[in-house]
PDB file of C-alpha atoms in Angstrom:
ATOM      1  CA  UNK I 100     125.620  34.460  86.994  1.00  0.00           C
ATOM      2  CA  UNK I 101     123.357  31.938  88.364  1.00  0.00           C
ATOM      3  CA  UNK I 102     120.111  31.008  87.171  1.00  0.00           C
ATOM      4  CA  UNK I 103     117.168  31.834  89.038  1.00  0.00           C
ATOM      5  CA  UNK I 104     115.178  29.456  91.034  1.00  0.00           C
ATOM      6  CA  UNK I 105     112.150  32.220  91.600  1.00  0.00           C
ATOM      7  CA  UNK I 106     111.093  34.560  89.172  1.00  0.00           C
ATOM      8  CA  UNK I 107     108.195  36.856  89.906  1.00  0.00           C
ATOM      9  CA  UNK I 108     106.808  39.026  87.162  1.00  0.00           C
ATOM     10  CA  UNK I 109     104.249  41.735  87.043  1.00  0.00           C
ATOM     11  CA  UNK I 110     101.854  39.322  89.905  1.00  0.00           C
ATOM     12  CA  UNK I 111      98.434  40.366  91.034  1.00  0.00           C
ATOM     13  CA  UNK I 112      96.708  38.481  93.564  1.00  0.00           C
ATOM     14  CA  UNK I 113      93.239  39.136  95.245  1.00  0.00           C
ATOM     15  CA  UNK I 114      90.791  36.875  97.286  1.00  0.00           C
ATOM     16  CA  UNK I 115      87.354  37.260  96.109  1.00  0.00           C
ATOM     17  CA  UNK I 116      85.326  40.372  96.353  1.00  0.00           C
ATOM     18  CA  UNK I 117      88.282  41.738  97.768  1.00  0.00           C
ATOM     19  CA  UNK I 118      91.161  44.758  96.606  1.00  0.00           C
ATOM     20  CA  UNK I 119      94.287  43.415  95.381  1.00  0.00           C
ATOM     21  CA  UNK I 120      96.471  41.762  98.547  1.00  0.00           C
ATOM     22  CA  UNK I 121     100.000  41.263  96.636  1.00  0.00           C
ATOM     23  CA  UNK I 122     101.497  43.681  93.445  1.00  0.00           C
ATOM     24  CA  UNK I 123     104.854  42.768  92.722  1.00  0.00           C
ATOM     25  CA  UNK I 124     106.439  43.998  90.021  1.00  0.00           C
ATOM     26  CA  UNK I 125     109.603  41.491  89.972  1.00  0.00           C
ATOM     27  CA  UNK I 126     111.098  39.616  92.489  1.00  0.00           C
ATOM     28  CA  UNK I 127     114.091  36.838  91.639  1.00  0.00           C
ATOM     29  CA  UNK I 128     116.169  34.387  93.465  1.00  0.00           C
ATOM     30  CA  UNK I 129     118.764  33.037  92.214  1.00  0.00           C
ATOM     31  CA  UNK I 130     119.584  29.190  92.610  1.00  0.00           C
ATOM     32  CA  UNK I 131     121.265  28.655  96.039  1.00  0.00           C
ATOM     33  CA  UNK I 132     120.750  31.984  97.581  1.00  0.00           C
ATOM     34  CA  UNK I 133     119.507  32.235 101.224  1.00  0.00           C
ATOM     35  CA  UNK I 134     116.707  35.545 101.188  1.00  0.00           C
ATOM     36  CA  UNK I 135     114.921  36.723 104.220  1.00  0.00           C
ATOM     37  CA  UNK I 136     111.739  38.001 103.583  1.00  0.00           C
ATOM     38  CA  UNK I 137     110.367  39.832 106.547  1.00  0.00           C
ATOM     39  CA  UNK I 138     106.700  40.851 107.084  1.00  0.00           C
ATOM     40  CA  UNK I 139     104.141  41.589 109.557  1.00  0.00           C
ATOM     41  CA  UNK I 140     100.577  39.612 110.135  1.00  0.00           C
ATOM     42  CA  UNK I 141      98.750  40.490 107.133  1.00  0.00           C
ATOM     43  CA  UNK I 142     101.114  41.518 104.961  1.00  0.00           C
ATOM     44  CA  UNK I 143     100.267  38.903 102.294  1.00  0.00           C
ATOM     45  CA  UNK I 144     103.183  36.976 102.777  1.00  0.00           C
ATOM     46  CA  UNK I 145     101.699  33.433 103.550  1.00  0.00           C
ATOM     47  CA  UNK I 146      99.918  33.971 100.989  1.00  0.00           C
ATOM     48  CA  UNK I 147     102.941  34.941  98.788  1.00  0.00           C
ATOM     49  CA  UNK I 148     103.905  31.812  99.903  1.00  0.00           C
ATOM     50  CA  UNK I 149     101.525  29.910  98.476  1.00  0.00           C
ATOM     51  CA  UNK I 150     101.572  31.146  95.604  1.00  0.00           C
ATOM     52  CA  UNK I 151     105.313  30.289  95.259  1.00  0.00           C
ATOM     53  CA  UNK I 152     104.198  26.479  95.549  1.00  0.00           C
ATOM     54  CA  UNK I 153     101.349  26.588  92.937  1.00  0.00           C
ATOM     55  CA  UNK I 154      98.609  25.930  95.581  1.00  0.00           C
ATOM     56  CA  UNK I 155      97.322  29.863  95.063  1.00  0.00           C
ATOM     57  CA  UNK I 156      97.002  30.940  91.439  1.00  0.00           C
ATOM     58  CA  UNK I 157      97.439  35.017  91.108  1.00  0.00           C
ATOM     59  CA  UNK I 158      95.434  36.702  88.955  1.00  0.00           C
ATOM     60  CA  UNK I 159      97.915  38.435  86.729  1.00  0.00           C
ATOM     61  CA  UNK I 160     101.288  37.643  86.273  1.00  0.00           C
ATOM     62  CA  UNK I 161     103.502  34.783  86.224  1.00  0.00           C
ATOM     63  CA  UNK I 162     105.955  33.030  88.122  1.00  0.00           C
ATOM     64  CA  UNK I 163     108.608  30.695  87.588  1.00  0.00           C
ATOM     65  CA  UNK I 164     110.397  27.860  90.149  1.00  0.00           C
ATOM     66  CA  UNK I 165     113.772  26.524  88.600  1.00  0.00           C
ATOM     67  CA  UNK I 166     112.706  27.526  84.656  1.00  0.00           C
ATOM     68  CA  UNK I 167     108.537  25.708  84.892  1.00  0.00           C
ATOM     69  CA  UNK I 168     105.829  28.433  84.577  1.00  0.00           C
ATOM     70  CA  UNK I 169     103.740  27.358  87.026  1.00  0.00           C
ATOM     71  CA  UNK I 170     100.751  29.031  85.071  1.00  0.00           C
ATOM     72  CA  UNK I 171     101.124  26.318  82.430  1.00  0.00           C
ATOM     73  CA  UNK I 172     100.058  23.761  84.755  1.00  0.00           C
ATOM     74  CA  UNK I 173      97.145  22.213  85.687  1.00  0.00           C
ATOM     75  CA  UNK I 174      96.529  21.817  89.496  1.00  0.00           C
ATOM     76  CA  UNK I 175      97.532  18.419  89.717  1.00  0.00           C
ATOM     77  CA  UNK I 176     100.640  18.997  87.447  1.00  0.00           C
ATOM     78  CA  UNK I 177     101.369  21.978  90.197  1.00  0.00           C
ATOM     79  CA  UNK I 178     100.835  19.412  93.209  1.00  0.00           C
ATOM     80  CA  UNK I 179     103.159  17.057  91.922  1.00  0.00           C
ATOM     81  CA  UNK I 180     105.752  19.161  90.697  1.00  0.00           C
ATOM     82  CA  UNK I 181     105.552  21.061  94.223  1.00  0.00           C
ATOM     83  CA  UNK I 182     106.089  17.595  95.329  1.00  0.00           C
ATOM     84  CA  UNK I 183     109.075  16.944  93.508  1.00  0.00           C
ATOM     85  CA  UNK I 184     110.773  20.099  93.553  1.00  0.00           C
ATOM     86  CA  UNK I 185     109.918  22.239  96.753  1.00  0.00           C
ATOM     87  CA  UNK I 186     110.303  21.405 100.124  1.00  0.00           C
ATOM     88  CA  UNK I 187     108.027  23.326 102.934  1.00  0.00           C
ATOM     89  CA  UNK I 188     107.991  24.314 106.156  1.00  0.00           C
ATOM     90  CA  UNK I 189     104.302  25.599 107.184  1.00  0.00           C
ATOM     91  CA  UNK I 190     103.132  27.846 109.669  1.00  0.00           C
ATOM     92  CA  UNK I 191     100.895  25.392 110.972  1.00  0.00           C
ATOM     93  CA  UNK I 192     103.639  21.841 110.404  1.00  0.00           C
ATOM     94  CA  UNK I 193     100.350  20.581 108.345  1.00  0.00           C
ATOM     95  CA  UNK I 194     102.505  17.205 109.622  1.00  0.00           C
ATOM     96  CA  UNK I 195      99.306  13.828 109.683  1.00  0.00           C
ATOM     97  CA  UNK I 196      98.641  13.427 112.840  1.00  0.00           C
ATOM     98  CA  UNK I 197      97.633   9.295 113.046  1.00  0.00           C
ATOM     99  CA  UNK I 198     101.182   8.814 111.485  1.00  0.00           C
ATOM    100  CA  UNK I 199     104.507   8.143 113.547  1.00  0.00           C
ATOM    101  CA  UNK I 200     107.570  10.296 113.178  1.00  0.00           C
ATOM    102  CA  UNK I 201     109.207   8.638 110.973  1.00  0.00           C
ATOM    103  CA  UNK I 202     106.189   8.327 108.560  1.00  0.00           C
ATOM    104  CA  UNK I 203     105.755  11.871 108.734  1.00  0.00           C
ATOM    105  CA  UNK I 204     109.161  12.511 107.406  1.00  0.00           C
ATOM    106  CA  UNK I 205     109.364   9.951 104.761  1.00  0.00           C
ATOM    107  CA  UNK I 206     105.970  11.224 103.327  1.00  0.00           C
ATOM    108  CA  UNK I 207     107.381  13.141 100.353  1.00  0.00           C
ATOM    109  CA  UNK I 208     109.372   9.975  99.226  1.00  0.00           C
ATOM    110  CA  UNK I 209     105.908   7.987  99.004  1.00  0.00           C
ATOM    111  CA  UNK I 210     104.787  11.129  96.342  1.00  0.00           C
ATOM    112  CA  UNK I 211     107.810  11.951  94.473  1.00  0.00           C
ATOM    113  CA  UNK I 212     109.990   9.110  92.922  1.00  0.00           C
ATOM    114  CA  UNK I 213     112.284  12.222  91.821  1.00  0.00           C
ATOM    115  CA  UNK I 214     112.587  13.068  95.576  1.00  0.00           C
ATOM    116  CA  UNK I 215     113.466   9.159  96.323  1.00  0.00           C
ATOM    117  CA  UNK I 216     115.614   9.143  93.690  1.00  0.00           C
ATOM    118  CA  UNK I 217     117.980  11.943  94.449  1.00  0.00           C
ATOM    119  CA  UNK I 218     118.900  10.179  97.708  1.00  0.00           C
ATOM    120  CA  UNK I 219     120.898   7.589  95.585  1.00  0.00           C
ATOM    121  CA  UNK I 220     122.157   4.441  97.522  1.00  0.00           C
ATOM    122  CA  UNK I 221     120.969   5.761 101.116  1.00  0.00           C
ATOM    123  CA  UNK I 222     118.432   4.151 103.196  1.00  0.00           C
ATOM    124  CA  UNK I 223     115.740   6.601 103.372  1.00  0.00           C
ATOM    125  CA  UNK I 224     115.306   5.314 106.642  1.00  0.00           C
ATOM    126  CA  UNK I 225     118.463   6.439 107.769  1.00  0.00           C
ATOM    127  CA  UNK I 226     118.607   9.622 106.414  1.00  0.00           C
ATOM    128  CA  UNK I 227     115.475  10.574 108.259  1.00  0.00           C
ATOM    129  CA  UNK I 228     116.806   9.582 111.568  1.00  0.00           C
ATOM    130  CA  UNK I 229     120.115  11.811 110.294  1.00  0.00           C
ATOM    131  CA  UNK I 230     118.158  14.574 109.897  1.00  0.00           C
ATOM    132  CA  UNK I 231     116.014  14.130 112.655  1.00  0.00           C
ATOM    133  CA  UNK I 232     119.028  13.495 115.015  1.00  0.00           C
ATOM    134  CA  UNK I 233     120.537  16.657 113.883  1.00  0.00           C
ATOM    135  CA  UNK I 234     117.445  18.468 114.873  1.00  0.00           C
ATOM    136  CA  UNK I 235     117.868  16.998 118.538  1.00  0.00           C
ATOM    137  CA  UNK I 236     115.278  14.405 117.537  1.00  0.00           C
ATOM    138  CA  UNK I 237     116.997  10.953 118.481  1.00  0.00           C
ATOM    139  CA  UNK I 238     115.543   7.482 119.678  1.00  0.00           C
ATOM    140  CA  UNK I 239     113.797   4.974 118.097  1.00  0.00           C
ATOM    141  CA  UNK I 240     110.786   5.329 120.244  1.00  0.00           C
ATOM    142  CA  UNK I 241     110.934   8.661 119.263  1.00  0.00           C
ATOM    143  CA  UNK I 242     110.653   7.772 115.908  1.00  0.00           C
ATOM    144  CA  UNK I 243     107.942   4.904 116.276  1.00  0.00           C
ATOM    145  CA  UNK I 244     105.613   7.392 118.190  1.00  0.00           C
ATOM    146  CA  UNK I 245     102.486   9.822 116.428  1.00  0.00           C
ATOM    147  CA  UNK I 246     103.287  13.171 116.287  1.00  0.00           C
ATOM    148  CA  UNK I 247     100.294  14.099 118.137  1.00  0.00           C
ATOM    149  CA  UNK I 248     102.572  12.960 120.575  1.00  0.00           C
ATOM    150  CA  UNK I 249     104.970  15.473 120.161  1.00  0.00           C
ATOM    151  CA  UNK I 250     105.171  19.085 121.724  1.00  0.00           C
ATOM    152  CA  UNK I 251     104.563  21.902 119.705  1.00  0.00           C
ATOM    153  CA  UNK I 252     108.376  22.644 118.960  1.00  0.00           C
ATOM    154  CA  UNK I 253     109.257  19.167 118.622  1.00  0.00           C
ATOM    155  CA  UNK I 254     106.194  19.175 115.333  1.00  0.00           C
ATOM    156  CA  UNK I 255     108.324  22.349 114.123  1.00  0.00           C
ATOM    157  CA  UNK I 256     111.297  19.972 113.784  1.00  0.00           C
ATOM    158  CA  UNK I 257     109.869  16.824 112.445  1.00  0.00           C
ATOM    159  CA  UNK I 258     107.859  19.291 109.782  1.00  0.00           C
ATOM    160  CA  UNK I 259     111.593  20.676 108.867  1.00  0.00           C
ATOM    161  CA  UNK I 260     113.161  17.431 108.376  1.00  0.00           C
ATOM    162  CA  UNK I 261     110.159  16.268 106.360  1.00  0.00           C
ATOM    163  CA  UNK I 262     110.521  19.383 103.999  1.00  0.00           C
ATOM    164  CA  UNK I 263     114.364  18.801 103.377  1.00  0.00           C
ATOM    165  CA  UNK I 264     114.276  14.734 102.410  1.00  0.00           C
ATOM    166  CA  UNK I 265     114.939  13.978  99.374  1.00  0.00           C
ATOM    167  CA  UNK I 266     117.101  17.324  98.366  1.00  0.00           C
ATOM    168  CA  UNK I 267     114.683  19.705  96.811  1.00  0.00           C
ATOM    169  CA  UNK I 268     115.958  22.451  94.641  1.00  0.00           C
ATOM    170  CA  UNK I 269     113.672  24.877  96.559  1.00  0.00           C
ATOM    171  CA  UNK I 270     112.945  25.050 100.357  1.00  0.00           C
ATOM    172  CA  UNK I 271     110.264  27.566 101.800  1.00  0.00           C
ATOM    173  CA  UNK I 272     110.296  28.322 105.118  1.00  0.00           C
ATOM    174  CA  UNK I 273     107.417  30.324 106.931  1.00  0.00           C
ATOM    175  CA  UNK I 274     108.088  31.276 110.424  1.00  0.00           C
ATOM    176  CA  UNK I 275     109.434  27.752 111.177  1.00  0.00           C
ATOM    177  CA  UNK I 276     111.699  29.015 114.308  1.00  0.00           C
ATOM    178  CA  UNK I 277     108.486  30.743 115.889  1.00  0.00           C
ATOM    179  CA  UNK I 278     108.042  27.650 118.461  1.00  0.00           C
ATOM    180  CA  UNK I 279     111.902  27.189 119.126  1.00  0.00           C
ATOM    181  CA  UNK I 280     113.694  28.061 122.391  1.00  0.00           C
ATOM    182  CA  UNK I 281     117.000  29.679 121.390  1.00  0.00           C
ATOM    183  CA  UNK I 282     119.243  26.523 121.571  1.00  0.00           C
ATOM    184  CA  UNK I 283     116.881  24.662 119.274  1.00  0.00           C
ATOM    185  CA  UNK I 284     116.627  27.432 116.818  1.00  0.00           C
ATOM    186  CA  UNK I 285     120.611  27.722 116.699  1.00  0.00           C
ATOM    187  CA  UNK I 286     120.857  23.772 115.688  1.00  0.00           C
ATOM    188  CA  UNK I 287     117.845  24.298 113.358  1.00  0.00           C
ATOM    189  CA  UNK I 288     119.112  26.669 111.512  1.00  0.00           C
ATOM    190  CA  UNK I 289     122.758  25.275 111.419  1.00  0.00           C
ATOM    191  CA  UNK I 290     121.001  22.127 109.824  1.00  0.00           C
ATOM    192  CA  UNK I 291     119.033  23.852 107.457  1.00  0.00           C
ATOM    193  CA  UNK I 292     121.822  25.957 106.179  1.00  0.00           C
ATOM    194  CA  UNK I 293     124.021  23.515 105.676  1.00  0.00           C
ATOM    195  CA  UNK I 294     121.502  21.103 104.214  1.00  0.00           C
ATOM    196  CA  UNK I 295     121.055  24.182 101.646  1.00  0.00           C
ATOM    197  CA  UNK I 296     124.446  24.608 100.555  1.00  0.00           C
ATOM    198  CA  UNK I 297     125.271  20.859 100.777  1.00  0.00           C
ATOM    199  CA  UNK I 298     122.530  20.952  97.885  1.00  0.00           C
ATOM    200  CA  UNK I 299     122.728  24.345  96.302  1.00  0.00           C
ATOM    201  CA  UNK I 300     119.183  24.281  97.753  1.00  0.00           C
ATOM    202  CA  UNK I 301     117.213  28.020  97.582  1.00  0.00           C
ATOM    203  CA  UNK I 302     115.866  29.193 100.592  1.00  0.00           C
ATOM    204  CA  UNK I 303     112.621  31.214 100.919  1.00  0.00           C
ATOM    205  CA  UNK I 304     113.050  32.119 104.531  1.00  0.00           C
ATOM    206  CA  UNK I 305     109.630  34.158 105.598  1.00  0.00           C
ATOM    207  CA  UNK I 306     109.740  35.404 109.880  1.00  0.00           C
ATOM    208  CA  UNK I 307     108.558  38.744 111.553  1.00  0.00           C
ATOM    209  CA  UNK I 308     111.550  38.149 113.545  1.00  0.00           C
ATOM    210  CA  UNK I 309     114.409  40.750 111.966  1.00  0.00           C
ATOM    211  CA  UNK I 310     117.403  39.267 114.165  1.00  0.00           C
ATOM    212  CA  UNK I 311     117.903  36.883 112.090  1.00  0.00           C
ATOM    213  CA  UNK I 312     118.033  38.283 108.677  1.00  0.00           C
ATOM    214  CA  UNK I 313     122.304  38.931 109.256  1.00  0.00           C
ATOM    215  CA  UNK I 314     122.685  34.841 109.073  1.00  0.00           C
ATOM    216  CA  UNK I 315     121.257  35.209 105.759  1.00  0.00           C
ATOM    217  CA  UNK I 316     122.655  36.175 101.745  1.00  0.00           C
ATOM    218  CA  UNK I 317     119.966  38.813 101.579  1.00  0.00           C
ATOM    219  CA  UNK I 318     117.287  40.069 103.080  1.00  0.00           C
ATOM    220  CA  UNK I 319     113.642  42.256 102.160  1.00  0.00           C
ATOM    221  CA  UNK I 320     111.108  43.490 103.461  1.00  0.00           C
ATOM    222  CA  UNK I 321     107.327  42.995 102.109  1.00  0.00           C
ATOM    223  CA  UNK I 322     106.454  46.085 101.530  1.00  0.00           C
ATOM    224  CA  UNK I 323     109.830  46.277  99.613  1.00  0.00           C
ATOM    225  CA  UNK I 324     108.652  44.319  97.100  1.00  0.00           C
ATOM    226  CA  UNK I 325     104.671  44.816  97.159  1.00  0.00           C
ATOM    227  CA  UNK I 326     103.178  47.975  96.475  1.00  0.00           C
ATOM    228  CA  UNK I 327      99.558  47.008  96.616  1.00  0.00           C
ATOM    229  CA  UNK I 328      97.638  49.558  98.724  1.00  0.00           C
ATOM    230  CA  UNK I 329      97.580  48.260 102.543  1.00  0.00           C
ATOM    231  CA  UNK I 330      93.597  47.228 103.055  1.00  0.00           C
ATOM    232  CA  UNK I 331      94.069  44.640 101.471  1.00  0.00           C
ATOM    233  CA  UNK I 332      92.361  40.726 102.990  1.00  0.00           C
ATOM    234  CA  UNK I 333      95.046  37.977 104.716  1.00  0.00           C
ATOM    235  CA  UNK I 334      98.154  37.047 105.244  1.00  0.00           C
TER     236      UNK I 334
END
């Protein structure tokens, strides 16, 4: 049986002043597997999210990404092993806005020499434009240009190919297809699929949008796995 890449045990997480937002008993993923997690605004899943990537601490409970308990690091040994481990696609691209596209996309290499590293002999130039390229994103005044620039969906694509450089074991997406037209979205998720298996990558794959959940190994719903009283404050 594979070993898992995310293991959630007996978490509690609540803002301030606030009733608890995520209980979840147990919740694993094993090491290449593709999971769906559906919820509605709200439902604590961002915030799930974050947790995942050690930038929210709960306040029980403890999870694991690929065998490190997050809870035994500090927050700068939780930045950079986020860095060097988990790739992600935000809600919001969180891309830097005076830097070109191509900058944007190298970004984790400049943080992680374990990121640089697993690309081996390849120009990390290159493989940017190959990712980018497979995204529909082509040109090198494309790639030379600020991604204020960009259109919205265009960010969405450059933010993707930024999360997958460098091979991460882990890749978490959260609604990244929400600002594709249905062509793009077909060729983003071909990319990102096969990036994942290339890689025996896991994918966290968070949307409100249920027709897609077939393309994927397995799919749940949040209040499947949280049974924290609805009330509670975020997303």
């Amino acid at each position: 049986m594979n070993a898992s890449a995310i293991e959630i045990e007996q978490l509690e997480f609540a803002w301030p002043h606030s009733r608890p937002l995520l209980t979840i008993d147990r919740l694993s993923v094993v090491r290449g597997e593709r999971l769906f997690l559906k919820g509605a605004s709200g439902s604590g899943k961002s915030t799930l999210l974050g947790l995942i990537g050690g930038v929210l601490q709960p306040r029980r409970g403890s999870i694991r990404i690929i065998g490190t308990a997050l809870d035994a690091l500090g927050a700068g040994g939780r930045d950079r092993f986020r860095g060097e481990h988990v790739g992600f696609i935000f809600q919001m691209f969180n891309l830097v806005p005076y830097l070109t596209v191509r900058d944007n996309v190298l970004l984790p290499l400049s943080f992680s020499p374990a990121r640089r590293d697993r690309l081996g002999s390849l120009d990390p130039d290159r493989e940017a434009a190959r990712l980018l390229t497979a995204l529909g994103l082509s040109g090198r005044n494309l790639l030379d240009r600020s991604v204020a620039q960009l259109s919205i969906g265009q960010q969405q694509r450059v933010a993707a190919a930024r999360a997958l450089i460098g091979r991460p074991e882990v890749v978490i997406a959260d609604e990244p297809t929400s600002a594709l037209d249905a062509d793009t979205r077909a060729d983003f998720l071909r990319l990102l699929f096969e990036e994942c298996h290339a890689h025996t990558t896991t994918l966290l794959f968070v949307s409100h949008d249920a027709s897609l959940a077939p393309l994927f190994d397995r799919a749940l719903t949040m209040p499947e796995i949280n049974t924290a009283p609805a009330g509670g404050s975020g997303d």
